[in-house]
Amino acid sequence: MKAGVVRETASGERRVALVPDTVTKLQASGIEVLVERGAGEGAWLSDSAYADAGASIVSAAELYRDADVILTVTKPSAEAVHMLRPGQAVVGMLTPLVHPELAAALAAQGVTAISLDRMPRTLTRTQPMDALSSQANVAGYKAAVVAAAEFGGFFPLLITAAGTARPAKVLVLGAGVAGLQAIGTARRLGAVVSGYDVRPASKTEVESLGATFIELTEGVSAAGEGGYARELNAEERQAQQDELAGHIARHDVVITTAQVPGRRPPLLVTEDAIKAMTSGSVVVDMGASPLGGNVAGSRPGETVVTGNGITIIGADNLPATMPTAASNAYSRNISALLGYMTSDGALAIDTSDEIQAGVVITHDGRIVQEAVARLLPAETPAKGGASDVSGSTY
Ligand code: NAD
């Protein structure tokens, strides 16, 4: 089997799907690796480092012609989709719940789409393949570092000859993988940290990192399926926003990481909450997206300073800003997945397998995942025969 590593083309994307260390391991396991020229440049990995690891350096045209499996970080561009050919597989973070039309296009082209962001993460054996967690870890760390760099004061308590500086008060909203890493990092930098989440289970995790868990008096408990949160209804959302505003106003730095799978990120920091903050405060919105994020007024990829002196950072793709750490981890995730799905030197698609039922989105010209097919108009040709993952009816 030949696996091909593409050069990412999305704006600002500096990660690469495989790093040279992993190339060596894959080659040893019988998978030949082709690398598109310059694929590792954004992560400071030269073509010669890949060649030394045993990969063949090729052009994009050669890659799409010769590889059996195309490896990407983010979803392929429209141009790349046209270059894929029937029978080929593409493995990456394809976000099919956000881009079901991409799944339809790949199915129509006879391409097998395998999406790491659909991994059933609560199964212990999927941990080495869990790219959402590996990238969220990087993002959470970087969010705290970005906040500290932007904030005009110290994070730690400092006692100096010129006086004492009080530690910064940091609030992290959303205490999943990224939120917990942001809490841990802000703590290591010496800040006084609080955390909040709608999943009650997160309380002990927040507290185990030495942070205070914020419990709302109008306590909303919104644990959903698979360890994720469910979407709040309008009344719950309003109560949450109103009560959070008081806490937000008392903090110097707010980092938001709240997500609900397949939905636009919930708005946690309203315009009124921003207005009540003290001038010089910093807000990092990791939910920032073109549809809106966790913070009113945040813009993906941009830093906005409000009239009352609040810096809002729309941190939409923090892992891309730490391409070394993010690519190393992602590369191990991809390698573990390939190892899991390969048999006798080829990808062995078997959607009766619990993990594959999660990650395989299209196969044999069809969208095989009901959650994705459901998002498409009834007349979409590739929709036929999709089955529900949760029902395991393949
Ligand atoms: P995520 O990125 O989907 O969301 C981030 C956080 O935002 C979550 O903790 C979620 O509860 C929270 N959130 C959503 N809506 C909110 C709201 N309105 N207000 C406040 N917070 C809100 O989540 P994630 O980081 O990917 O992790 C989700 C869960 O999966 C966690 O419980 C995590 O521990 C679990 N997980 C388990 C495993 C495993 O069992 N092996 C692996 C990875 C993740």
Short mmCIF file of C-alpha atoms and ligand atoms in Angstrom, two decimals:
data_model
loop_
_atom_site.label_atom_id
_atom_site.label_comp_id
_atom_site.label_asym_id
_atom_site.label_seq_id
_atom_site.Cartn_x
_atom_site.Cartn_y
_atom_site.Cartn_z
CA MET A 1 0.00 0.00 0.00
CA LYS A 2 1.18 3.49 -0.82
CA ALA A 3 0.27 6.35 1.52
CA GLY A 4 0.63 9.91 0.22
CA VAL A 5 1.21 12.96 2.42
CA VAL A 6 -0.21 16.15 0.93
CA ARG A 7 1.06 19.67 1.30
CA GLU A 8 -1.76 21.44 3.17
CA THR A 9 -3.27 24.37 1.29
CA ALA A 10 -5.74 25.92 3.75
CA SER A 11 -4.79 29.46 4.72
CA GLY A 12 -2.53 29.54 7.81
CA GLU A 13 -2.34 25.74 8.02
CA ARG A 14 1.22 24.72 8.93
CA ARG A 15 0.68 21.17 10.13
CA VAL A 16 1.56 18.06 8.15
CA ALA A 17 -0.14 14.66 8.36
CA LEU A 18 3.03 12.58 8.85
CA VAL A 19 6.42 13.50 10.34
CA PRO A 20 9.63 11.70 9.28
CA ASP A 21 9.80 9.54 12.45
CA THR A 22 6.44 8.04 11.62
CA VAL A 23 7.42 7.59 7.97
CA THR A 24 10.23 5.29 9.10
CA LYS A 25 7.83 3.23 11.22
CA LEU A 26 5.24 2.94 8.45
CA GLN A 27 7.86 1.94 5.90
CA ALA A 28 9.05 -0.75 8.34
CA SER A 29 5.50 -2.07 8.55
CA GLY A 30 5.30 -2.37 4.76
CA ILE A 31 3.50 0.89 3.92
CA GLU A 32 5.34 2.87 1.25
CA VAL A 33 5.20 6.62 1.86
CA LEU A 34 5.06 9.33 -0.81
CA VAL A 35 5.41 12.94 0.31
CA GLU A 36 4.32 15.92 -1.77
CA ARG A 37 7.23 18.29 -2.27
CA GLY A 38 7.31 20.91 0.53
CA ALA A 39 4.62 19.14 2.60
CA GLY A 40 6.54 19.54 5.85
CA GLU A 41 7.85 23.07 5.28
CA GLY A 42 5.31 24.76 7.56
CA ALA A 43 6.39 22.44 10.41
CA TRP A 44 10.12 22.98 9.72
CA LEU A 45 10.47 19.53 8.16
CA SER A 46 12.50 19.47 4.95
CA ASP A 47 12.00 17.18 1.96
CA SER A 48 15.43 15.74 2.67
CA ALA A 49 14.37 14.78 6.22
CA TYR A 50 11.50 12.81 4.67
CA ALA A 51 13.76 11.28 2.03
CA ASP A 52 16.22 10.23 4.76
CA ALA A 53 13.32 8.55 6.55
CA GLY A 54 12.66 6.52 3.41
CA ALA A 55 9.86 8.49 1.72
CA SER A 56 9.73 9.33 -2.00
CA ILE A 57 9.33 13.05 -2.66
CA VAL A 58 6.84 13.60 -5.48
CA SER A 59 4.73 16.28 -7.18
CA ALA A 60 1.04 16.72 -6.34
CA ALA A 61 0.06 15.09 -9.64
CA GLU A 62 2.24 12.04 -8.94
CA LEU A 63 0.91 11.81 -5.39
CA TYR A 64 -2.76 11.71 -6.43
CA ARG A 65 -1.95 9.33 -9.28
CA ASP A 66 0.09 6.79 -7.32
CA ALA A 67 -1.05 6.81 -3.67
CA ASP A 68 -3.70 4.36 -2.48
CA VAL A 69 -4.39 6.42 0.62
CA ILE A 70 -4.10 10.21 0.76
CA LEU A 71 -3.24 11.57 4.19
CA THR A 72 -4.29 15.11 5.12
CA VAL A 73 -4.72 17.22 8.22
CA THR A 74 -7.75 19.25 7.16
CA LYS A 75 -10.40 18.56 4.53
CA PRO A 76 -9.22 18.52 0.90
CA SER A 77 -9.80 21.64 -1.20
CA ALA A 78 -12.24 21.51 -4.12
CA GLU A 79 -9.21 21.24 -6.42
CA ALA A 80 -7.83 18.28 -4.48
CA VAL A 81 -11.21 16.53 -4.53
CA HIS A 82 -11.08 16.58 -8.34
CA MET A 83 -7.65 14.97 -8.26
CA LEU A 84 -8.83 12.03 -6.14
CA ARG A 85 -9.74 8.91 -8.12
CA PRO A 86 -12.19 6.03 -7.61
CA GLY A 87 -10.92 3.38 -5.22
CA GLN A 88 -8.60 5.79 -3.48
CA ALA A 89 -9.02 6.59 0.23
CA VAL A 90 -8.54 9.92 1.96
CA VAL A 91 -7.78 10.08 5.68
CA GLY A 92 -7.95 13.35 7.63
CA MET A 93 -10.04 15.62 9.80
CA LEU A 94 -12.79 15.93 7.20
CA THR A 95 -15.45 17.44 9.51
CA PRO A 96 -18.29 15.67 7.65
CA LEU A 97 -20.98 16.94 10.03
CA VAL A 98 -20.04 20.50 9.12
CA HIS A 99 -19.31 19.71 5.44
CA PRO A 100 -21.69 16.92 4.41
CA GLU A 101 -21.52 18.17 0.82
CA LEU A 102 -17.84 17.18 0.77
CA ALA A 103 -18.83 13.66 1.83
CA ALA A 104 -21.38 13.58 -1.00
CA ALA A 105 -18.73 14.70 -3.52
CA LEU A 106 -16.23 12.09 -2.29
CA ALA A 107 -18.84 9.33 -2.39
CA ALA A 108 -19.89 10.33 -5.90
CA GLN A 109 -16.26 10.04 -6.95
CA GLY A 110 -15.93 6.55 -5.47
CA VAL A 111 -13.46 7.73 -2.83
CA THR A 112 -13.41 6.13 0.62
CA ALA A 113 -13.44 8.95 3.18
CA ILE A 114 -12.07 8.25 6.64
CA SER A 115 -12.46 11.04 9.15
CA LEU A 116 -10.49 11.11 12.38
CA ASP A 117 -12.86 13.61 13.95
CA ARG A 118 -15.61 10.95 13.98
CA MET A 119 -13.58 8.59 16.17
CA PRO A 120 -15.67 7.00 18.95
CA ARG A 121 -13.49 8.53 21.66
CA THR A 122 -14.95 6.90 24.72
CA LEU A 123 -13.51 3.51 23.70
CA THR A 124 -10.17 3.21 25.52
CA ARG A 125 -8.50 1.53 22.56
CA THR A 126 -9.12 4.57 20.34
CA GLN A 127 -6.94 6.83 22.49
CA PRO A 128 -3.79 6.51 20.34
CA MET A 129 -5.90 7.48 17.29
CA ASP A 130 -7.76 10.35 18.95
CA ALA A 131 -6.75 13.36 16.89
CA LEU A 132 -9.45 15.60 18.36
CA SER A 133 -7.85 15.15 21.79
CA SER A 134 -4.26 15.48 20.58
CA GLN A 135 -5.02 18.70 18.74
CA ALA A 136 -7.24 20.07 21.55
CA ASN A 137 -4.35 19.54 23.95
CA VAL A 138 -2.09 21.68 21.79
CA ALA A 139 -4.82 24.30 21.36
CA GLY A 140 -5.57 24.54 25.08
CA TYR A 141 -1.91 25.00 25.94
CA LYS A 142 -1.45 27.67 23.28
CA ALA A 143 -4.62 29.52 24.34
CA ALA A 144 -3.18 30.08 27.81
CA VAL A 145 0.18 31.15 26.37
CA VAL A 146 -1.46 33.56 23.90
CA ALA A 147 -3.57 35.03 26.71
CA ALA A 148 -0.50 35.52 28.91
CA ALA A 149 1.39 37.19 26.04
CA GLU A 150 -1.48 39.58 25.30
CA PHE A 151 -2.32 40.42 28.92
CA GLY A 152 -0.60 43.57 30.20
CA GLY A 153 0.08 42.19 33.68
CA PHE A 154 1.84 39.17 35.19
CA PHE A 155 0.15 35.79 35.52
CA PRO A 156 1.98 34.86 38.77
CA LEU A 157 2.11 36.63 42.11
CA LEU A 158 5.40 38.56 42.03
CA ILE A 159 7.02 40.16 45.02
CA THR A 160 9.78 42.52 43.93
CA ALA A 161 11.65 45.55 45.29
CA ALA A 162 9.33 47.67 43.16
CA GLY A 163 6.25 46.24 44.84
CA THR A 164 3.97 43.25 44.74
CA ALA A 165 2.00 42.25 41.66
CA ARG A 166 -1.16 40.25 42.32
CA PRO A 167 -1.64 37.13 40.22
CA ALA A 168 -3.95 37.29 37.20
CA LYS A 169 -7.42 35.80 37.58
CA VAL A 170 -8.13 33.46 34.69
CA LEU A 171 -11.51 31.90 33.89
CA VAL A 172 -11.76 28.94 31.50
CA LEU A 173 -15.24 28.26 30.10
CA GLY A 174 -15.64 24.72 28.80
CA ALA A 175 -13.53 22.12 30.59
CA GLY A 176 -13.08 19.38 28.01
CA VAL A 177 -9.66 18.37 26.70
CA ALA A 178 -8.65 21.88 25.56
CA GLY A 179 -10.14 23.62 28.58
CA LEU A 180 -8.36 21.35 31.05
CA GLN A 181 -5.05 21.88 29.26
CA ALA A 182 -5.64 25.67 29.31
CA ILE A 183 -6.38 25.47 33.04
CA GLY A 184 -3.23 23.42 33.70
CA THR A 185 -1.06 25.77 31.65
CA ALA A 186 -2.46 28.95 33.24
CA ARG A 187 -1.87 27.35 36.67
CA ARG A 188 1.72 26.52 35.75
CA LEU A 189 2.18 30.16 34.78
CA GLY A 190 1.04 31.08 38.27
CA ALA A 191 -2.45 32.49 37.66
CA VAL A 192 -5.40 31.98 39.96
CA VAL A 193 -7.69 29.88 37.79
CA SER A 194 -11.39 29.04 37.75
CA GLY A 195 -13.14 26.66 35.38
CA TYR A 196 -16.73 26.06 34.33
CA ASP A 197 -18.57 23.49 32.22
CA VAL A 198 -22.14 22.28 31.76
CA ARG A 199 -21.09 18.65 32.27
CA PRO A 200 -21.13 17.98 36.02
CA ALA A 201 -18.36 15.37 35.59
CA SER A 202 -15.88 18.12 34.79
CA LYS A 203 -15.98 19.52 38.36
CA THR A 204 -13.56 16.97 39.81
CA GLU A 205 -11.25 17.30 36.79
CA VAL A 206 -11.09 21.10 37.16
CA GLU A 207 -10.46 20.82 40.88
CA SER A 208 -7.77 18.17 40.43
CA LEU A 209 -5.75 20.79 38.52
CA GLY A 210 -5.86 23.20 41.46
CA ALA A 211 -8.54 25.44 39.95
CA THR A 212 -11.88 26.47 41.43
CA PHE A 213 -14.99 25.07 39.76
CA ILE A 214 -17.73 27.62 39.21
CA GLU A 215 -21.20 26.29 39.90
CA LEU A 216 -24.10 28.39 38.68
CA THR A 217 -27.05 28.75 41.05
CA GLU A 218 -29.32 28.21 38.06
CA GLY A 219 -27.20 25.09 37.55
CA VAL A 220 -27.70 23.66 34.08
CA SER A 221 -26.61 20.06 33.71
CA ALA A 222 -26.18 19.22 30.05
CA ALA A 223 -24.24 15.98 29.74
CA GLY A 224 -25.01 14.55 26.30
CA GLU A 225 -24.00 11.39 24.46
CA GLY A 226 -20.46 10.00 24.31
CA GLY A 227 -19.08 12.32 27.02
CA TYR A 228 -20.07 15.44 25.05
CA ALA A 229 -22.39 18.25 26.08
CA ARG A 230 -25.86 18.63 24.58
CA GLU A 231 -27.07 21.94 23.16
CA LEU A 232 -28.90 24.12 25.72
CA ASN A 233 -32.43 25.36 25.03
CA ALA A 234 -33.06 29.10 24.75
CA GLU A 235 -34.15 29.49 28.38
CA GLU A 236 -31.16 27.56 29.75
CA ARG A 237 -28.84 29.53 27.50
CA GLN A 238 -30.17 32.86 28.71
CA ALA A 239 -29.88 31.87 32.39
CA GLN A 240 -26.33 30.64 31.80
CA GLN A 241 -25.24 33.79 29.96
CA ASP A 242 -26.76 36.08 32.61
CA GLU A 243 -25.11 34.34 35.52
CA LEU A 244 -21.76 33.83 33.82
CA ALA A 245 -21.56 37.57 33.08
CA GLY A 246 -21.00 38.32 36.79
CA HIS A 247 -18.11 35.83 36.97
CA ILE A 248 -16.59 37.04 33.70
CA ALA A 249 -16.50 40.65 34.98
CA ARG A 250 -14.35 39.56 37.95
CA HIS A 251 -11.62 37.98 35.80
CA ASP A 252 -8.66 39.48 33.95
CA VAL A 253 -8.50 36.72 31.35
CA VAL A 254 -11.27 34.54 29.96
CA ILE A 255 -10.52 31.54 27.71
CA THR A 256 -13.51 29.88 26.06
CA THR A 257 -13.39 26.35 24.62
CA ALA A 258 -17.06 25.29 24.56
CA GLN A 259 -18.20 23.10 21.67
CA VAL A 260 -21.22 20.96 20.90
CA PRO A 261 -20.49 18.39 18.15
CA GLY A 262 -21.93 19.38 14.77
CA ARG A 263 -23.51 22.62 16.06
CA ARG A 264 -22.34 26.21 16.09
CA PRO A 265 -20.41 26.89 19.31
CA PRO A 266 -22.61 28.16 22.16
CA LEU A 267 -22.44 31.87 22.97
CA LEU A 268 -21.16 32.15 26.54
CA VAL A 269 -19.74 35.69 26.69
CA THR A 270 -22.34 38.22 25.56
CA GLU A 271 -21.88 41.82 24.52
CA ASP A 272 -23.13 42.92 27.95
CA ALA A 273 -20.61 40.64 29.66
CA ILE A 274 -17.80 42.20 27.61
CA LYS A 275 -19.03 45.70 28.54
CA ALA A 276 -18.86 44.79 32.25
CA MET A 277 -15.21 43.64 32.04
CA THR A 278 -12.33 45.82 33.24
CA SER A 279 -10.27 47.64 30.63
CA GLY A 280 -7.12 45.66 29.81
CA SER A 281 -8.81 42.27 30.17
CA VAL A 282 -8.18 39.62 27.53
CA VAL A 283 -10.60 37.11 26.05
CA VAL A 284 -9.42 34.16 23.93
CA ASP A 285 -12.27 32.56 21.96
CA MET A 286 -11.29 29.07 20.84
CA GLY A 287 -14.79 28.57 19.47
CA ALA A 288 -14.36 31.44 17.00
CA SER A 289 -15.82 30.46 13.63
CA PRO A 290 -17.44 32.15 10.63
CA LEU A 291 -20.82 31.24 12.17
CA GLY A 292 -19.92 32.97 15.44
CA GLY A 293 -18.09 31.68 18.49
CA ASN A 294 -18.35 31.55 22.28
CA VAL A 295 -17.74 35.29 22.51
CA ALA A 296 -19.84 38.14 21.06
CA GLY A 297 -17.78 40.17 18.62
CA SER A 298 -14.98 37.63 18.13
CA ARG A 299 -13.73 37.19 14.58
CA PRO A 300 -11.88 34.01 13.53
CA GLY A 301 -8.17 34.62 13.02
CA GLU A 302 -8.41 38.24 14.18
CA THR A 303 -7.73 40.24 17.33
CA VAL A 304 -10.32 42.89 18.12
CA VAL A 305 -10.02 45.57 20.81
CA THR A 306 -13.42 46.81 22.01
CA GLY A 307 -14.27 50.42 22.88
CA ASN A 308 -13.91 49.63 26.59
CA GLY A 309 -10.41 48.18 26.14
CA ILE A 310 -11.08 44.45 26.05
CA THR A 311 -8.87 42.43 23.69
CA ILE A 312 -10.82 39.61 22.03
CA ILE A 313 -8.69 37.03 20.23
CA GLY A 314 -10.55 34.88 17.69
CA ALA A 315 -8.33 31.79 18.05
CA ASP A 316 -9.82 29.55 15.39
CA ASN A 317 -6.89 27.24 14.60
CA LEU A 318 -4.33 27.30 17.40
CA PRO A 319 -2.85 23.84 16.60
CA ALA A 320 -1.65 25.25 13.25
CA THR A 321 0.38 27.82 15.19
CA MET A 322 2.28 25.03 16.98
CA PRO A 323 2.99 22.87 13.93
CA THR A 324 5.79 20.83 15.50
CA ALA A 325 3.86 19.57 18.53
CA ALA A 326 0.58 19.31 16.63
CA SER A 327 2.07 17.42 13.64
CA ASN A 328 4.02 15.00 15.85
CA ALA A 329 0.89 14.06 17.75
CA TYR A 330 -1.34 13.94 14.65
CA SER A 331 1.19 11.80 12.83
CA ARG A 332 1.06 9.22 15.63
CA ASN A 333 -2.76 9.29 15.52
CA ILE A 334 -2.76 8.65 11.74
CA SER A 335 -0.16 5.92 12.03
CA ALA A 336 -2.18 4.15 14.75
CA LEU A 337 -5.33 4.36 12.63
CA LEU A 338 -3.56 3.01 9.53
CA GLY A 339 -2.14 0.19 11.64
CA TYR A 340 -5.62 -0.61 12.91
CA MET A 341 -7.32 -0.56 9.50
CA THR A 342 -4.65 -2.28 7.42
CA SER A 343 -4.63 -5.97 6.78
CA ASP A 344 -2.41 -7.92 4.33
CA GLY A 345 -0.90 -4.67 3.04
CA ALA A 346 -4.20 -2.94 2.17
CA LEU A 347 -6.94 -0.96 3.86
CA ALA A 348 -9.56 -3.43 5.07
CA ILE A 349 -12.85 -1.54 5.29
CA ASP A 350 -15.25 -3.23 7.69
CA THR A 351 -18.03 -1.00 8.94
CA SER A 352 -19.33 -3.71 11.27
CA ASP A 353 -16.29 -2.83 13.39
CA GLU A 354 -17.21 -0.26 16.05
CA ILE A 355 -14.28 2.06 15.35
CA GLN A 356 -14.57 1.90 11.58
CA ALA A 357 -18.31 2.53 11.83
CA GLY A 358 -17.34 5.83 13.40
CA VAL A 359 -14.59 6.96 11.07
CA VAL A 360 -15.58 5.58 7.65
CA ILE A 361 -17.85 8.19 6.09
CA THR A 362 -18.03 7.09 2.44
CA HIS A 363 -17.26 3.80 0.76
CA ASP A 364 -18.15 2.07 -2.51
CA GLY A 365 -19.77 5.21 -3.90
CA ARG A 366 -22.09 5.73 -0.92
CA ILE A 367 -22.22 7.79 2.25
CA VAL A 368 -22.20 4.98 4.79
CA GLN A 369 -22.83 7.11 7.86
CA GLU A 370 -26.41 8.04 8.64
CA ALA A 371 -25.49 11.06 10.80
CA VAL A 372 -23.85 12.60 7.71
CA ALA A 373 -26.40 11.40 5.12
CA ARG A 374 -29.20 12.89 7.22
CA LEU A 375 -27.76 16.36 6.67
CA LEU A 376 -28.09 16.12 2.88
CA PRO A 377 -31.14 16.66 0.65
CA ALA A 378 -33.13 13.45 -0.01
CA GLU A 379 -32.24 13.48 -3.72
CA THR A 380 -28.47 13.29 -3.09
CA PRO A 381 -27.46 10.23 -5.17
CA ALA A 382 -24.75 8.97 -2.78
CA LYS A 383 -27.14 8.90 0.19
CA GLY A 384 -28.67 5.52 -0.48
CA GLY A 385 -28.24 2.82 2.16
CA ALA A 386 -26.48 4.80 4.91
CA SER A 387 -26.86 3.20 8.28
CA ASP A 388 -26.98 4.58 11.79
CA VAL A 389 -23.69 4.21 13.62
CA SER A 390 -25.32 4.16 17.03
CA GLY A 391 -27.57 1.33 15.86
CA SER A 392 -24.64 -0.58 14.30
CA THR A 393 -26.89 -1.69 11.47
CA TYR A 394 -24.25 -2.12 8.78
P1 NAD B 1 -15.72 19.50 23.05
O1 NAD B 1 -14.54 20.04 22.31
O2 NAD B 1 -16.86 18.95 22.28
O3 NAD B 1 -16.28 20.66 24.00
C1 NAD B 1 -15.45 21.32 24.92
C2 NAD B 1 -16.20 21.49 26.22
O4 NAD B 1 -17.23 22.45 26.08
C3 NAD B 1 -16.85 20.21 26.75
O5 NAD B 1 -16.32 19.90 28.01
C4 NAD B 1 -18.32 20.59 26.82
O6 NAD B 1 -19.00 19.98 27.92
C5 NAD B 1 -18.25 22.08 26.97
N1 NAD B 1 -19.50 22.80 26.65
C6 NAD B 1 -20.35 22.61 25.63
N2 NAD B 1 -21.38 23.48 25.71
C7 NAD B 1 -21.16 24.25 26.79
C8 NAD B 1 -21.85 25.32 27.39
N3 NAD B 1 -23.00 25.78 26.89
N4 NAD B 1 -21.34 25.86 28.51
C9 NAD B 1 -20.18 25.40 29.04
N5 NAD B 1 -19.47 24.41 28.52
C10 NAD B 1 -19.95 23.82 27.41
O7 NAD B 1 -15.29 18.43 24.11
P2 NAD B 1 -13.94 17.60 24.23
O8 NAD B 1 -12.90 18.41 24.83
O9 NAD B 1 -13.68 17.00 22.91
O10 NAD B 1 -14.33 16.48 25.27
C11 NAD B 1 -15.64 16.00 25.40
C12 NAD B 1 -15.70 14.89 26.37
O11 NAD B 1 -15.11 13.73 25.84
C13 NAD B 1 -15.03 15.12 27.71
O12 NAD B 1 -15.83 14.53 28.69
C14 NAD B 1 -13.75 14.35 27.58
O13 NAD B 1 -13.22 13.99 28.83
C15 NAD B 1 -14.28 13.17 26.83
N6 NAD B 1 -13.22 12.42 26.23
C16 NAD B 1 -13.11 11.13 26.60
C17 NAD B 1 -12.12 10.36 26.09
C18 NAD B 1 -12.01 8.95 26.53
O14 NAD B 1 -12.84 8.47 27.26
N7 NAD B 1 -11.02 8.24 26.11
C19 NAD B 1 -11.24 10.88 25.16
C20 NAD B 1 -11.39 12.20 24.77
C21 NAD B 1 -12.40 12.96 25.31
#
